[in-house]
Short mmCIF file of C-alpha atoms and ligand atoms in Angstrom, two decimals:
data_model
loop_
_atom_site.label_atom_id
_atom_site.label_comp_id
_atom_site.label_asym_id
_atom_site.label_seq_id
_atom_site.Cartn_x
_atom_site.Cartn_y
_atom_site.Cartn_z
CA UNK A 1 0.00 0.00 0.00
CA UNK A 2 2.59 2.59 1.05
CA UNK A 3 4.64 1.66 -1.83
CA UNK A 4 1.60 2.48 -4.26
CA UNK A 5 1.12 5.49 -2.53
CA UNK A 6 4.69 6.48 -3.16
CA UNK A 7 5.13 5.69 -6.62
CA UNK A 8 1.70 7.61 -7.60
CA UNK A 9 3.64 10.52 -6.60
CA UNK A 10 6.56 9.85 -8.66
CA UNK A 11 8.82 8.93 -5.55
CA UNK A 12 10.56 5.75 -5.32
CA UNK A 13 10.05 3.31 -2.56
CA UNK A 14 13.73 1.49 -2.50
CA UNK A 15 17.02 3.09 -3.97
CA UNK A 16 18.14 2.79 -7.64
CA UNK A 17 20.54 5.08 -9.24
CA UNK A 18 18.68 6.63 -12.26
CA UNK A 19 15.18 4.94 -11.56
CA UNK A 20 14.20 8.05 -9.82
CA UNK A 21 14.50 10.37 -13.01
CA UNK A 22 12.60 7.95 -15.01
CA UNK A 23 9.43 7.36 -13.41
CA UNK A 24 9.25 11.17 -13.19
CA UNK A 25 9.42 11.27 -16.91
CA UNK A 26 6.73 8.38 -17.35
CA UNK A 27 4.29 9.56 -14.72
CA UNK A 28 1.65 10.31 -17.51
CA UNK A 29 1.85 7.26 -19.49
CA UNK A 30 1.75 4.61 -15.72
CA UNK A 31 -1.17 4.00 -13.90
CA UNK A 32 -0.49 2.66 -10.40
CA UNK A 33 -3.05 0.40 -8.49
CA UNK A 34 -2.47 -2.38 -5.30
CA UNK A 35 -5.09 -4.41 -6.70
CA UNK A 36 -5.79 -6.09 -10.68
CA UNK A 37 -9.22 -4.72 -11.81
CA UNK A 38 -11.26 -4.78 -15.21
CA UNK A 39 -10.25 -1.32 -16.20
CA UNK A 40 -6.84 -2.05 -15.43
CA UNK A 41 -6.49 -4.71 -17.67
CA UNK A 42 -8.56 -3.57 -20.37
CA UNK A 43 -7.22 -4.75 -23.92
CA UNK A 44 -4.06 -5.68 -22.49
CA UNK A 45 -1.93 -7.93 -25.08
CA UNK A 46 0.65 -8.77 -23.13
CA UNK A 47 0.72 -8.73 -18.75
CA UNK A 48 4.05 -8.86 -17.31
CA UNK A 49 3.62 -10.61 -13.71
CA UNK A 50 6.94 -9.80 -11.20
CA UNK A 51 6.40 -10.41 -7.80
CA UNK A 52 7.93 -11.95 -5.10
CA UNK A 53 9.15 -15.52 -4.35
CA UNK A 54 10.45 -15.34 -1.12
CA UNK A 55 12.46 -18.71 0.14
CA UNK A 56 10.65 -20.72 2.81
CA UNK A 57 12.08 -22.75 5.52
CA UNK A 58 13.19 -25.47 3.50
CA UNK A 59 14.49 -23.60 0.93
CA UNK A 60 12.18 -24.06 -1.86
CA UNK A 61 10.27 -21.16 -3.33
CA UNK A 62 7.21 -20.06 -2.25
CA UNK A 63 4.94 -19.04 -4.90
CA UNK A 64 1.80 -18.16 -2.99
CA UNK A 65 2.25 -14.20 -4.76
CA UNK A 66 2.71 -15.53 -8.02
CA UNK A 67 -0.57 -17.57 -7.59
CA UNK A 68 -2.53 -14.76 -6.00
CA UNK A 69 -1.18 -12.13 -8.97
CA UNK A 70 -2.14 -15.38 -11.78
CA UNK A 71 -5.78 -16.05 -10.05
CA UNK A 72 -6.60 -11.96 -10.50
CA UNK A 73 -5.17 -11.29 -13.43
CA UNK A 74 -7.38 -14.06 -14.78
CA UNK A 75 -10.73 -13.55 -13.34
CA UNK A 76 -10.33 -10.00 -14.54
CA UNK A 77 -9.42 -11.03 -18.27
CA UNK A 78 -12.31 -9.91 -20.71
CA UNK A 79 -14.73 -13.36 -22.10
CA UNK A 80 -12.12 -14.41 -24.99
CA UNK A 81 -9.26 -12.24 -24.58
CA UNK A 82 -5.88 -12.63 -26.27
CA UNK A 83 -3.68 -12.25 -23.72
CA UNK A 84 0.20 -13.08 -23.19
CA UNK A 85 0.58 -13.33 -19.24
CA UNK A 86 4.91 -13.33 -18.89
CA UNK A 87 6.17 -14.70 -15.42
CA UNK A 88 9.13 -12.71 -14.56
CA UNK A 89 9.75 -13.76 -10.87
CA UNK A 90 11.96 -16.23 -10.82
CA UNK A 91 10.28 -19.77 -10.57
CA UNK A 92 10.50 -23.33 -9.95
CA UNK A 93 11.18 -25.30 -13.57
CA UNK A 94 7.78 -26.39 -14.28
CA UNK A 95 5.80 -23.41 -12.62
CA UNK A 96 4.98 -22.30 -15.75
CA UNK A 97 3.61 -25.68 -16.85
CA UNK A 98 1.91 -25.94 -13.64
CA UNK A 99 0.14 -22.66 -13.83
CA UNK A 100 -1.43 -23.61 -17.53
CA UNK A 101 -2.73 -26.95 -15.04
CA UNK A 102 -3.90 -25.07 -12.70
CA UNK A 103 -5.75 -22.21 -14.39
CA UNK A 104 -5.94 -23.73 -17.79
CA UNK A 105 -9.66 -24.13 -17.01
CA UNK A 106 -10.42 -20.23 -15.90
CA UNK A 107 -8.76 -19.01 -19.09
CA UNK A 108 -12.29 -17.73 -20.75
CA UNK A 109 -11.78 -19.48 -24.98
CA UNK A 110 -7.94 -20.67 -23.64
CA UNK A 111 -6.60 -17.52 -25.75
CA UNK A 112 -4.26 -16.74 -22.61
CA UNK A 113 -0.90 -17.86 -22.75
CA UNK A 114 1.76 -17.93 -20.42
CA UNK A 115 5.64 -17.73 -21.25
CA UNK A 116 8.53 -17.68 -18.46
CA UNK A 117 10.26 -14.44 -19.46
CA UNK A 118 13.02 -14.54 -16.75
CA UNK A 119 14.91 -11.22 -15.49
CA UNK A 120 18.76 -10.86 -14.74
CA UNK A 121 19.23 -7.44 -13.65
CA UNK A 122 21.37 -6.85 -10.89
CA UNK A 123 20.55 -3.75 -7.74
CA UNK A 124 22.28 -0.35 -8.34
CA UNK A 125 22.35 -1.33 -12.03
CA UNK A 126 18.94 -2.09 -12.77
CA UNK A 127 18.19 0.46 -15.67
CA UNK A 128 21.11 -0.13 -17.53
CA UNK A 129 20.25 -3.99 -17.37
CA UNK A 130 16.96 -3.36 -18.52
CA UNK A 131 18.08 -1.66 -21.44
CA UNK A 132 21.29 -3.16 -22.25
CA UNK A 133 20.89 -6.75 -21.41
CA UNK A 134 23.36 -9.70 -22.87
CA UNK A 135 19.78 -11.62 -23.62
CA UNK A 136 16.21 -11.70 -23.26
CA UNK A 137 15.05 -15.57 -23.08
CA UNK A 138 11.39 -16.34 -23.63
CA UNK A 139 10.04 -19.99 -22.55
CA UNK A 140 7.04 -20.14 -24.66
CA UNK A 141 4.83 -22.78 -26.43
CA UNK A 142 3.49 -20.90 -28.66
CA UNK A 143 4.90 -18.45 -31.88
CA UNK A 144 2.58 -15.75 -31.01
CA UNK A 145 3.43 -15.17 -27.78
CA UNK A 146 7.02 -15.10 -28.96
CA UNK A 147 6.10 -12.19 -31.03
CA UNK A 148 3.99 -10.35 -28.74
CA UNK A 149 7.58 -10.61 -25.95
CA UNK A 150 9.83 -9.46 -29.25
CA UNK A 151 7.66 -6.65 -29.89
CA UNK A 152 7.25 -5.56 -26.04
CA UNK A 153 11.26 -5.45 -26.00
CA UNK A 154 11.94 -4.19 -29.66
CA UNK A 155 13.29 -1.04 -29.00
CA UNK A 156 15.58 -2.60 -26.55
CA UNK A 157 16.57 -5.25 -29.22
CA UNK A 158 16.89 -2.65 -31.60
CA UNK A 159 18.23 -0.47 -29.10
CA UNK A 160 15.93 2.50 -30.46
CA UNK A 161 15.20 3.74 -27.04
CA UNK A 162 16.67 7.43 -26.01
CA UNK A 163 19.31 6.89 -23.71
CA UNK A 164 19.07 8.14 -20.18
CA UNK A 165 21.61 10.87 -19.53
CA UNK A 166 23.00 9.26 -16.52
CA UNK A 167 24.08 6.13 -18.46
CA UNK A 168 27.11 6.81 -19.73
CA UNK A 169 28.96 3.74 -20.16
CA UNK A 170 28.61 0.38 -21.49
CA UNK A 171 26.37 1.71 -24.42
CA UNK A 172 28.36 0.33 -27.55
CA UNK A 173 28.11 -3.14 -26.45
CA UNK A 174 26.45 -5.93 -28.87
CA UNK A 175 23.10 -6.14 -29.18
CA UNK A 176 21.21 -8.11 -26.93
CA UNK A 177 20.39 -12.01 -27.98
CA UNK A 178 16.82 -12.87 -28.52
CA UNK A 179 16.97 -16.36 -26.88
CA UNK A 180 13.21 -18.80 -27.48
CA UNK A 181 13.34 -21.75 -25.76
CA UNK A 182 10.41 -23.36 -23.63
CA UNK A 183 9.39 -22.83 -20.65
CA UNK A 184 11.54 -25.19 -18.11
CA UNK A 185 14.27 -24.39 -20.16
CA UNK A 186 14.13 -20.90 -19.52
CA UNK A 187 12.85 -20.93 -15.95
CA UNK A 188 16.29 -22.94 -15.89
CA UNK A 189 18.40 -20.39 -17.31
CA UNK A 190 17.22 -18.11 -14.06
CA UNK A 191 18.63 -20.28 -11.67
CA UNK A 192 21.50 -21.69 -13.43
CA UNK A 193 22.77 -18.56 -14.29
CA UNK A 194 22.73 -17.48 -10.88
CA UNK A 195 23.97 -20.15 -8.95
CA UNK A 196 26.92 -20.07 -11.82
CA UNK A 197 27.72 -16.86 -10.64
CA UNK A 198 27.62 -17.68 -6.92
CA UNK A 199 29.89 -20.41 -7.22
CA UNK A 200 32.54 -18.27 -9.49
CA UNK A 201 32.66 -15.99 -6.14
CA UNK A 202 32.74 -19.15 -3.61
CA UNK A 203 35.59 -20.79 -6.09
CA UNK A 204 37.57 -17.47 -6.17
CA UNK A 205 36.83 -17.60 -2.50
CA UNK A 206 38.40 -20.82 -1.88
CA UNK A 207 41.18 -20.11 -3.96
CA UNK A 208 41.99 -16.62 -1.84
CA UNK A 209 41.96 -18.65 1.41
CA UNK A 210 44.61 -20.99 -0.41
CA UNK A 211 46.45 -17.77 -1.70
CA UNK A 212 46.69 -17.10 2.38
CA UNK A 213 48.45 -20.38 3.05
CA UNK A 214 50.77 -20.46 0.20
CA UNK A 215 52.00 -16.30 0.11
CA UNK A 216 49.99 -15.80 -2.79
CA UNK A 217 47.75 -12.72 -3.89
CA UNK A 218 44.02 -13.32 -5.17
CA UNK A 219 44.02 -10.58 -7.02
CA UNK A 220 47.13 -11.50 -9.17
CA UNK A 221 45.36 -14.87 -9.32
CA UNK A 222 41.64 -13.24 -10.20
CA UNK A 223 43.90 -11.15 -13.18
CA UNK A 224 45.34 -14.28 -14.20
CA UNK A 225 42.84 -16.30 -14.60
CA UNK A 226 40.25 -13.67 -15.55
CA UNK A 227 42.20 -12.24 -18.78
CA UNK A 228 41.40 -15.87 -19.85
CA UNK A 229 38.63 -14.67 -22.20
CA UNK A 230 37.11 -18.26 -21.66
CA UNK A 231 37.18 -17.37 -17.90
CA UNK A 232 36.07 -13.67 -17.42
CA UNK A 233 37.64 -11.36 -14.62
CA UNK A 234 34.10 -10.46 -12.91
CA UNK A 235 32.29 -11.89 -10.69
CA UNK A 236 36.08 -12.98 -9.29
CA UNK A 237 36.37 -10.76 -6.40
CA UNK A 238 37.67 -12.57 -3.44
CA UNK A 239 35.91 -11.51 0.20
CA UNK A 240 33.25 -11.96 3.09
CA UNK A 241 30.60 -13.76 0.21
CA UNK A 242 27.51 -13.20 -1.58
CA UNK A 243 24.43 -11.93 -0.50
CA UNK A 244 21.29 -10.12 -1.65
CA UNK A 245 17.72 -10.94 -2.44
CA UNK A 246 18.92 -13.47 -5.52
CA UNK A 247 22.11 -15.73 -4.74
CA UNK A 248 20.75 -17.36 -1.68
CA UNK A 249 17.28 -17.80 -2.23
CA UNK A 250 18.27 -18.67 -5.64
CA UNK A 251 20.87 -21.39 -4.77
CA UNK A 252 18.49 -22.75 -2.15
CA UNK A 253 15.59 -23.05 -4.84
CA UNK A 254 18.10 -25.12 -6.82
CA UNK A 255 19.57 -27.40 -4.38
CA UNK A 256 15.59 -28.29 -3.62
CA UNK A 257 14.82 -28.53 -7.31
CA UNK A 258 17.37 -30.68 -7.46
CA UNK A 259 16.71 -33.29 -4.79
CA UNK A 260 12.78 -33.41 -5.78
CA UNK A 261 14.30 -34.96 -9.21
CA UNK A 262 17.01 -36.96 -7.69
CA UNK A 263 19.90 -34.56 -9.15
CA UNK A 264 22.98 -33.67 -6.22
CA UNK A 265 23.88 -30.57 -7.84
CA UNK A 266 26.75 -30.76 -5.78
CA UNK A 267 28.79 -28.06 -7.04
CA UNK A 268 25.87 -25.44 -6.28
CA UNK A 269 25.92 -27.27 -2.36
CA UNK A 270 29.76 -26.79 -1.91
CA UNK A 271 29.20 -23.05 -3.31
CA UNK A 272 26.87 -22.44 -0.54
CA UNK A 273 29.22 -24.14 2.18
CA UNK A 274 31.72 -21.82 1.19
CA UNK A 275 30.09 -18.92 1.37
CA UNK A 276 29.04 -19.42 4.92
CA UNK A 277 32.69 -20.62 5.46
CA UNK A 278 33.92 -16.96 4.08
CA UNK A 279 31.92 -15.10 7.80
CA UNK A 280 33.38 -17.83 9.93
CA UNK A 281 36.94 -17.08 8.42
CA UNK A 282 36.77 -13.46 8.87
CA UNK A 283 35.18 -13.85 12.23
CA UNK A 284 37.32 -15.76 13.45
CA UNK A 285 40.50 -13.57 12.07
CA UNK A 286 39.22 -10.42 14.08
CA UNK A 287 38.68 -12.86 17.19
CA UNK A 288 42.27 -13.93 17.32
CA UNK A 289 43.64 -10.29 16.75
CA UNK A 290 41.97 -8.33 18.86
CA UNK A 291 42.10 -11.16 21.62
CA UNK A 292 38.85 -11.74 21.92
CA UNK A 293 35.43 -9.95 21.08
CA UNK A 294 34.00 -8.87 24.38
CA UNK A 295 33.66 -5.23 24.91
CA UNK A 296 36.02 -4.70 21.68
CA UNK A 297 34.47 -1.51 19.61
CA UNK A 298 34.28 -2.56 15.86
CA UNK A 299 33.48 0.37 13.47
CA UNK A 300 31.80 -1.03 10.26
CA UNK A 301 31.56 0.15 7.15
CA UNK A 302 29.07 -0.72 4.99
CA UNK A 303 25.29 -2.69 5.61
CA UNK A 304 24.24 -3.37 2.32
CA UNK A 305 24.84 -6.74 0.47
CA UNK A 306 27.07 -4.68 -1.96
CA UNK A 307 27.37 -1.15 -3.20
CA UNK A 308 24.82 1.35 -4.65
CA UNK A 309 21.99 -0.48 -2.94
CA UNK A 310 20.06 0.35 0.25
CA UNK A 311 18.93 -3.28 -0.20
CA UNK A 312 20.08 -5.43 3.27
CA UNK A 313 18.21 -8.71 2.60
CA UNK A 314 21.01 -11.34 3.60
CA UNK A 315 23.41 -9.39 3.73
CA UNK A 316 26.64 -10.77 4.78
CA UNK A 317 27.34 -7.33 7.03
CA UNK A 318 24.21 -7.23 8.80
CA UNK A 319 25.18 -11.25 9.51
CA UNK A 320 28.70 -10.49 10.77
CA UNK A 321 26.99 -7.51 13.06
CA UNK A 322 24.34 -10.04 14.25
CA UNK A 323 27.40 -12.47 15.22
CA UNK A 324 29.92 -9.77 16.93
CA UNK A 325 26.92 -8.74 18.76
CA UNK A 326 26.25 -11.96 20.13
CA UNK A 327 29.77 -12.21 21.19
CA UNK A 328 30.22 -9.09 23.09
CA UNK A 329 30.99 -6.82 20.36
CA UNK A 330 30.04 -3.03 20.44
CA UNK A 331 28.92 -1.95 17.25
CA UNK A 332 29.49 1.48 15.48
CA UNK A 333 28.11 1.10 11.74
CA UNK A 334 27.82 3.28 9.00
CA UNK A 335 26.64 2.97 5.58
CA UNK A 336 26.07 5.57 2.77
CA UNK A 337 21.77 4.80 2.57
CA UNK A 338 21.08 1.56 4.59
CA UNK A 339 20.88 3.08 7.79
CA UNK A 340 17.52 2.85 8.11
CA UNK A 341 16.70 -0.30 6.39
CA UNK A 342 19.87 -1.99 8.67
CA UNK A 343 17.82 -0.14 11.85
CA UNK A 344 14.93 -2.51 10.75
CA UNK A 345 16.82 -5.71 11.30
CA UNK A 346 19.24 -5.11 13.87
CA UNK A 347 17.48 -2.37 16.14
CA UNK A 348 19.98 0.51 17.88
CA UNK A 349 20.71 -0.65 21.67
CA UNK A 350 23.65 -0.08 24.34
CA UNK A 351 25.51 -2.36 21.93
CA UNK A 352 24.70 -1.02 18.37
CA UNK A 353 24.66 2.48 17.13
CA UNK A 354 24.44 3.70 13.29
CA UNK A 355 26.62 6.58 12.70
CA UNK A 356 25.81 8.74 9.30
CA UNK A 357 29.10 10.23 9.37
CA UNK A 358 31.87 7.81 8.83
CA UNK A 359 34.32 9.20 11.18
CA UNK A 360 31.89 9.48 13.54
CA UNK A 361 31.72 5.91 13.67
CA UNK A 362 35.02 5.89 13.24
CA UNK A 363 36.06 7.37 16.84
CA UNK A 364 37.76 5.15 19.59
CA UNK A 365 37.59 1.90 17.88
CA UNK A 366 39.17 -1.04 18.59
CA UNK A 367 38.97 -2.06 14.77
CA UNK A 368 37.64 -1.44 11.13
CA UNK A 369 35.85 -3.57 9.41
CA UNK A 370 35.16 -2.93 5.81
CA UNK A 371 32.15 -5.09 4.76
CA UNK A 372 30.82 -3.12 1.42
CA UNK A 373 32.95 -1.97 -1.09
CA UNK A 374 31.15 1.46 -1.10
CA UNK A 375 33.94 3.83 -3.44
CA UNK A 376 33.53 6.34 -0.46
CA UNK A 377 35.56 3.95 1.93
CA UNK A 378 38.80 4.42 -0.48
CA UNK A 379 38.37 8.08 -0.35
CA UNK A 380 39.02 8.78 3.46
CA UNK A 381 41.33 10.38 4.77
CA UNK A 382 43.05 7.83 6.42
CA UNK A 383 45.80 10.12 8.21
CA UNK A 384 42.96 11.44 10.09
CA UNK A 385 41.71 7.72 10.56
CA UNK A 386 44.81 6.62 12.12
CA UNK A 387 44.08 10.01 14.91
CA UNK A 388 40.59 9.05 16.09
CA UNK A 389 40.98 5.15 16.10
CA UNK A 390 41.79 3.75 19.25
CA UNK A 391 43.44 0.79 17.85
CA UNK A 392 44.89 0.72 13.87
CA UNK A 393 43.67 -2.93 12.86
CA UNK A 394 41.65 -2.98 9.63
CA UNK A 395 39.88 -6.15 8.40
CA UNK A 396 39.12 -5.20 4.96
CA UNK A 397 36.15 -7.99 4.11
CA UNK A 398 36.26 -6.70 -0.08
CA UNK A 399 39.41 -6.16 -1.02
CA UNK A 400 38.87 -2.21 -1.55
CA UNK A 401 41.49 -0.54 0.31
CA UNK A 402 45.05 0.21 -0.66
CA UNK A 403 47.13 -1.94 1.57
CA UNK A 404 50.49 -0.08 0.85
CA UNK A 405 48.96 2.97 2.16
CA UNK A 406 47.57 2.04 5.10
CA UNK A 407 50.71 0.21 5.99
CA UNK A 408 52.36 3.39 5.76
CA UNK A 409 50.22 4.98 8.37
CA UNK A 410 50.78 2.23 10.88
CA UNK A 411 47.29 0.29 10.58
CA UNK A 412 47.71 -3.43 10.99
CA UNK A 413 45.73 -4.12 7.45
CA UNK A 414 44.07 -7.66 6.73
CA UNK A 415 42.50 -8.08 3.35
CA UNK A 416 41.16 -11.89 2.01
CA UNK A 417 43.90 -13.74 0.44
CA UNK A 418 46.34 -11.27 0.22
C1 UDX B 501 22.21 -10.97 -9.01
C2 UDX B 501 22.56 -11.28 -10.48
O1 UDX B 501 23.83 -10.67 -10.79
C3 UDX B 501 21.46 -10.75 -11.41
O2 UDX B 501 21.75 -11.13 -12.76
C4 UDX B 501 20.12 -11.36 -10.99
O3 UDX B 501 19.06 -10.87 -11.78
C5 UDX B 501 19.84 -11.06 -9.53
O4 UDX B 501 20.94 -11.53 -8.72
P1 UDX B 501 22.30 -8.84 -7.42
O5 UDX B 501 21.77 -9.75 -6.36
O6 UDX B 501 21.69 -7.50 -7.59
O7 UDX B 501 22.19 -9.56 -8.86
O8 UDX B 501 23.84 -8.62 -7.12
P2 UDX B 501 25.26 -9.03 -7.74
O9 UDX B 501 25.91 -7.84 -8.28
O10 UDX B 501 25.18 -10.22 -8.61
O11 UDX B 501 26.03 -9.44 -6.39
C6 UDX B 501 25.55 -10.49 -5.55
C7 UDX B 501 26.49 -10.69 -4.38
O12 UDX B 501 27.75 -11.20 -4.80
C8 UDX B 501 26.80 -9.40 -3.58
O13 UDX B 501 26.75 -9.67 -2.20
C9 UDX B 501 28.21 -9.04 -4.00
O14 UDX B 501 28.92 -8.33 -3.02
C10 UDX B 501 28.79 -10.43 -4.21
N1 UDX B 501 29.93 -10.45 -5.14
C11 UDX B 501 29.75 -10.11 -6.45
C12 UDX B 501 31.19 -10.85 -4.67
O15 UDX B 501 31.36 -11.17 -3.49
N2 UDX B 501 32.23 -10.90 -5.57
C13 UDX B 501 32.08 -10.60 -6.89
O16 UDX B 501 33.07 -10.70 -7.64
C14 UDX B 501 30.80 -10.18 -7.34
#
């Protein structure tokens, strides 16, 4: 409701750079409603359907939105409409097939069809995704739904669009692929690609903790291997592990997919042990140096799962916070725009306050932990860091810092595998 009420004004509910701009630009041509009516859906060729699916307790997805959204959308659909309904929440392989089962009967003349029309953008870069994406894959069973999805996304295939100012780079790469496949295949695609992704981090991640027993340096090794053009240098970036709305509710999804059809998916399993491996490490590295956690002061920098997002859903630095916390810690934390959505999860108390200025929180600490790569955290002036910390340790969970530098100033600097 209150996120209706703030897009009819033209105000965003959640942070995205550039979002903002746009829906002030579109206001006349977007209607906003909380509920699927007649008018509403009036004539509609093609309904795009993108809400949640939230994990549940044993890791599989729940769909109860997607059923709710499916069940209106229908009963409002005109007697004999031609209608393309496109799931883009990311599903189960087989939803789709499921959902022509299960509704098949309520579609008035069967003229409705659904297609799994999955979506890859990523937080803090979810315009540019939207309009330059590497693919757009359409699950469908049928040619004209096909068309109705190509035409929906032509001038993104074409790339006819006019180009948001604030997108300035990344604008003369290919073309996006046009990828028609069915529907498991490309509820599939969803997951796979995801969990592919997690596991590059949790392999990188295993590799940096090897680095740290033989004197090597991940990020040599992430150059290495990543100018490989088979390989790719992103998604190599050694540190505390992934997080988000997407990665773990995404590799959980699989792993349950996966045992309902008798398939291990093992490497997806190990990618998740190592990612809850990556906290225990760093935990356990401030531990030792600081002697102990009780009554230490730990500074942190950075709630979000990752940069240019206010987005704190499993976020690996809300987790570590939860965990110092539990073992005596005192909290100062700090993040660029999380604040408040961090203050949700881990309320302030005599243990935990949220500092908006960084060297506020920065003041008579025992240590620094860096725990988002926000670009702000490179940018301090460290000389005046090393006056108001208490103790110069610095436990930098993403790699962002410049080690040389701080060892200059005297700070005790601890990256991951490095
Ligand atoms: C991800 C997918 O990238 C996107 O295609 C999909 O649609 C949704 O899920 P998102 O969750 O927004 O997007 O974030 P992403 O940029 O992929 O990062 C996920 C996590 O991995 C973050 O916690 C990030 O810090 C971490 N990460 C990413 C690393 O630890 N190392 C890396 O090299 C890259």
């Amino acid at each position: 409701m209150q996120s209706q009420v703030h897009l009819s004004w033209g105000k965003l509910p959640i942070y995205e750079p550039g979002l903002d701009d746009l829906l002030q630009k579109s206001r006349s041509r977007i209607t906003f409603s909380n509920k699927v009516n007649r008018t509403l859906l009036n004539g509609s060729e093609l309904v795009i359907i993108a809400v949640g699916t939230p994990p549940k307790d044993d890791g599989d997805a729940d769909l109860t939105f997607l059923h709710d959204a499916v069940e209106e959308v229908i009963s409002c659909l005109e007697e004999g409409a031609r209608t393309v309904v496109a799931i883009k929440s990311t599903v189960p392989v087989g939803t789709n097939d499921m959902l022509v089962e299960k509704f098949g009967s309520m579609l008035p003349g069967h003229r409705v069809q659904f297609v799994s029309n999955p979506e890859f953008l990523r937080e803090g870069h979810a315009v540019y995704d939207m309009l330059y994406p590497d693919r757009i894959v359409v699950g469908a069973r049928d040619r004209d739904a096909v068309g109705a999805l190509r035409e929906a996304y032509g001038p993104i295939l074409q790339r006819s669009f006019v180009k948001p100012d604030f997108i300035t780079d990344g604008t003369e790469k290919d073309l996006p692929y046009f990828i028609v496949t069915t529907p498991k295949s490309a509820e599939l695609v969803k997951y796979a690609s995801n969990a592919f992704l997690a596991l590059k981090i949790s392999y990188i991640n295993e590799i940096a903790m090897l680095c740290e027993k033989v004197g090597a340096n991940v990020e040599d090794v992430a150059l290495g291997m990543g100018t490989d053009s088979r390989i790719g240098r992103s998604f190599l970036n050694a540190g505390i592990g992934w997080g988000g709305s997407c990665f773990p509710k995404d590799t959980s999804a699989l792993i349950r997919t996966g045992e309902k059809h008798g398939s291990e998916l093992s490497i997806v399993r190990a990618a998740v042990k190592v990612n809850v491996s990556m906290k225990d490490y760093f935990l356990q590295n401030i531990e030792s140096a600081l002697g102990g956690l009780e009554g230490k002061v730990i500074a942190v920098l950075g709630l979000s799962f990752k940069p240019n997002t206010d987005d704190v859903r499993d976020s690996p630095a809300i987790e570590l916070v939860d965990r110092l916390l539990k073992k005596g810690a005192i909290i100062k934390a700090t993040d660029p725009i999380a604040i408040d959505n961090a203050r949700k999860v881990l309320p302030e108390s005599g243990k935990i306050v949220y500092e908006e200025d960084v060297y506020k929180a920065l003041e008579d600490v025992d240590c620094v932990l860096i725990t988002t790569e926000w670009p702000q955290w490179s940018k301090l002036d460290f000389e005046r860091v090393a006056r108001i910390v208490r103790q110069k340790f610095i436990f930098d969970g993403r790699n962002c810092l410049d080690k040389e530098l701080l060892e200059g100033l005297g700070f005790i600097y601890k990256g991951v595998g490095k």
